[in-house]
């Protein structure tokens, strides 16, 4: 059974056949996959979902493949964890972490979009896949291309974090560093995509690729017992993930799997690259592209492709945006780690820090459910915190030296939270 009907322009509604293409010939609007929601409503029941393995493909009718997935079949269904210790610190009653820092196989939410894009690339018969990336996409395309027997080309700004570079090269991809920002990398890739017949996951494959992000929304709703949270905070680079989580909740409501959709969606950015947050907070209807300057490199897109739609999702659901300094990003990473035992990358620090700010501002109330989307793993951005943690004390292998150490209390570097561990204040 095939549930996708066509591609359709988001702006003028012009329909196109399902091919590897992403812009409208008439108005240059972005193309989106059209589904047969009537058929999905009939076929996709809660029982059917529950009977399937715990991965993102349990919602396959709502994803844009015309056959079963061939790449990334184990991706998704990451933990949604009730997070009482962090809730207490932030002053809210009901808080959950959706933890894509442990997504399979490359420890970020990008494995969701890449498994859709590469499975679709295989359907279309491509032998080579490619991407422009701020880091995590590079890791995921390289890994999944290796496992899926594709040739791959990956383009990144030359100054990404070393672990993002290493975590791409290890898979034997063709990695190219570009002297420029992500936006310049992306522009170059559009030119390359015009010349080489490759599946560029976030260019000509973008309508299919982007749909993979919806799975994070479906999972959150299922893990909450088939309802949406009242508030959800999502980090934004291009703004695609946020837009697709909104879409996912809307679809679950449309096909009757949840009774109501009353989620307010909040966007999180670092102030050093905050074009979407700035536009929303100032109620602008145009975006000012920016030149990124932040440690949150995975979110450093100065000219966000889906910024307009993300802003619309935020305002239409009654959510809001915030952005925070790099210092606050680091504090967010440490707070999440010390309260919940989850080591997130800089984007996760952005989400936690922005949630804290939105709660302090009274934008997110204290007595309604909140989900924070943690999208990437802290081991990939160690330089953000490496100088902040101090050094562990080193002693001889002697009981008396240890006893001396804990008696004096001064031997351990302080925790981020002054009321942290008993010995570390
Ligand atoms: C790519 C990315 C995002 C957001 O991406 P969008 O372009 O807004 O969909 C969020 N967090 C991490 C860690 C990412 O790598
Ligand atoms: Zn159009």
PDB file of N, CA, C and O and ligand atoms in Angstrom, residues 9-14 16 23-31, ligand 2:
ATOM      1  N   UNK A   9       3.605  22.241  -3.854  1.00  0.00           N
ATOM      2  CA  UNK A   9       4.226  23.494  -3.425  1.00  0.00           C
ATOM      3  C   UNK A   9       3.511  24.035  -2.191  1.00  0.00           C
ATOM      4  O   UNK A   9       2.287  24.152  -2.175  1.00  0.00           O
ATOM      5  N   UNK A  10       4.281  24.380  -1.163  1.00  0.00           N
ATOM      6  CA  UNK A  10       3.678  24.900   0.069  1.00  0.00           C
ATOM      7  C   UNK A  10       3.074  26.272  -0.141  1.00  0.00           C
ATOM      8  O   UNK A  10       2.245  26.720   0.645  1.00  0.00           O
ATOM      9  N   UNK A  11       3.512  26.971  -1.175  1.00  0.00           N
ATOM     10  CA  UNK A  11       3.026  28.338  -1.392  1.00  0.00           C
ATOM     11  C   UNK A  11       1.851  28.390  -2.362  1.00  0.00           C
ATOM     12  O   UNK A  11       0.793  28.891  -2.033  1.00  0.00           O
ATOM     13  N   UNK A  12       2.038  27.880  -3.606  1.00  0.00           N
ATOM     14  CA  UNK A  12       0.984  28.050  -4.619  1.00  0.00           C
ATOM     15  C   UNK A  12       0.145  26.800  -4.824  1.00  0.00           C
ATOM     16  O   UNK A  12      -0.850  26.829  -5.540  1.00  0.00           O
ATOM     17  N   UNK A  13       0.547  25.670  -4.186  1.00  0.00           N
ATOM     18  CA  UNK A  13      -0.274  24.469  -4.270  1.00  0.00           C
ATOM     19  C   UNK A  13      -0.078  23.639  -5.530  1.00  0.00           C
ATOM     20  O   UNK A  13      -0.708  22.594  -5.691  1.00  0.00           O
ATOM     21  N   UNK A  14       0.793  24.081  -6.420  1.00  0.00           N
ATOM     22  CA  UNK A  14       1.071  23.309  -7.640  1.00  0.00           C
ATOM     23  C   UNK A  14       1.567  21.909  -7.265  1.00  0.00           C
ATOM     24  O   UNK A  14       2.437  21.767  -6.415  1.00  0.00           O
ATOM     25  N   UNK A  16       3.368  18.151  -8.116  1.00  0.00           N
ATOM     26  CA  UNK A  16       4.449  17.572  -8.925  1.00  0.00           C
ATOM     27  C   UNK A  16       4.491  16.074  -8.675  1.00  0.00           C
ATOM     28  O   UNK A  16       4.135  15.624  -7.584  1.00  0.00           O
ATOM     29  N   UNK A  23      12.006  22.456  -5.287  1.00  0.00           N
ATOM     30  CA  UNK A  23      11.424  23.806  -5.407  1.00  0.00           C
ATOM     31  C   UNK A  23      10.387  23.864  -6.521  1.00  0.00           C
ATOM     32  O   UNK A  23      10.507  23.198  -7.546  1.00  0.00           O
ATOM     33  N   UNK A  24       9.413  24.735  -6.309  1.00  0.00           N
ATOM     34  CA  UNK A  24       8.349  24.951  -7.286  1.00  0.00           C
ATOM     35  C   UNK A  24       8.892  25.732  -8.486  1.00  0.00           C
ATOM     36  O   UNK A  24       9.563  26.741  -8.306  1.00  0.00           O
ATOM     37  N   UNK A  25       8.575  25.259  -9.667  1.00  0.00           N
ATOM     38  CA  UNK A  25       9.039  25.946 -10.880  1.00  0.00           C
ATOM     39  C   UNK A  25       8.339  27.280 -11.087  1.00  0.00           C
ATOM     40  O   UNK A  25       8.839  28.151 -11.792  1.00  0.00           O
ATOM     41  N   UNK A  26       7.174  27.428 -10.489  1.00  0.00           N
ATOM     42  CA  UNK A  26       6.385  28.653 -10.726  1.00  0.00           C
ATOM     43  C   UNK A  26       6.710  29.748  -9.727  1.00  0.00           C
ATOM     44  O   UNK A  26       6.863  30.900 -10.099  1.00  0.00           O
ATOM     45  N   UNK A  27       6.816  29.380  -8.446  1.00  0.00           N
ATOM     46  CA  UNK A  27       6.960  30.433  -7.431  1.00  0.00           C
ATOM     47  C   UNK A  27       8.186  30.239  -6.540  1.00  0.00           C
ATOM     48  O   UNK A  27       8.384  30.997  -5.601  1.00  0.00           O
ATOM     49  N   UNK A  28       8.978  29.219  -6.807  1.00  0.00           N
ATOM     50  CA  UNK A  28      10.175  28.913  -6.011  1.00  0.00           C
ATOM     51  C   UNK A  28       9.867  28.527  -4.572  1.00  0.00           C
ATOM     52  O   UNK A  28      10.741  28.503  -3.719  1.00  0.00           O
ATOM     53  N   UNK A  29       8.615  28.226  -4.278  1.00  0.00           N
ATOM     54  CA  UNK A  29       8.264  27.746  -2.934  1.00  0.00           C
ATOM     55  C   UNK A  29       8.801  26.335  -2.711  1.00  0.00           C
ATOM     56  O   UNK A  29       9.104  25.621  -3.664  1.00  0.00           O
ATOM     57  N   UNK A  30       8.915  25.920  -1.439  1.00  0.00           N
ATOM     58  CA  UNK A  30       9.386  24.565  -1.140  1.00  0.00           C
ATOM     59  C   UNK A  30       8.304  23.509  -1.401  1.00  0.00           C
ATOM     60  O   UNK A  30       7.124  23.770  -1.192  1.00  0.00           O
ATOM     61  N   UNK A  31       8.711  22.341  -1.844  1.00  0.00           N
ATOM     62  CA  UNK A  31       7.758  21.260  -2.094  1.00  0.00           C
ATOM     63  C   UNK A  31       7.639  20.374  -0.860  1.00  0.00           C
ATOM     64  O   UNK A  31       8.591  20.199  -0.105  1.00  0.00           O
TER      65      UNK A  31
HETATM   66 ZN1  LIG B   2       4.660  27.240  -6.101  1.00  0.00          ZN
END
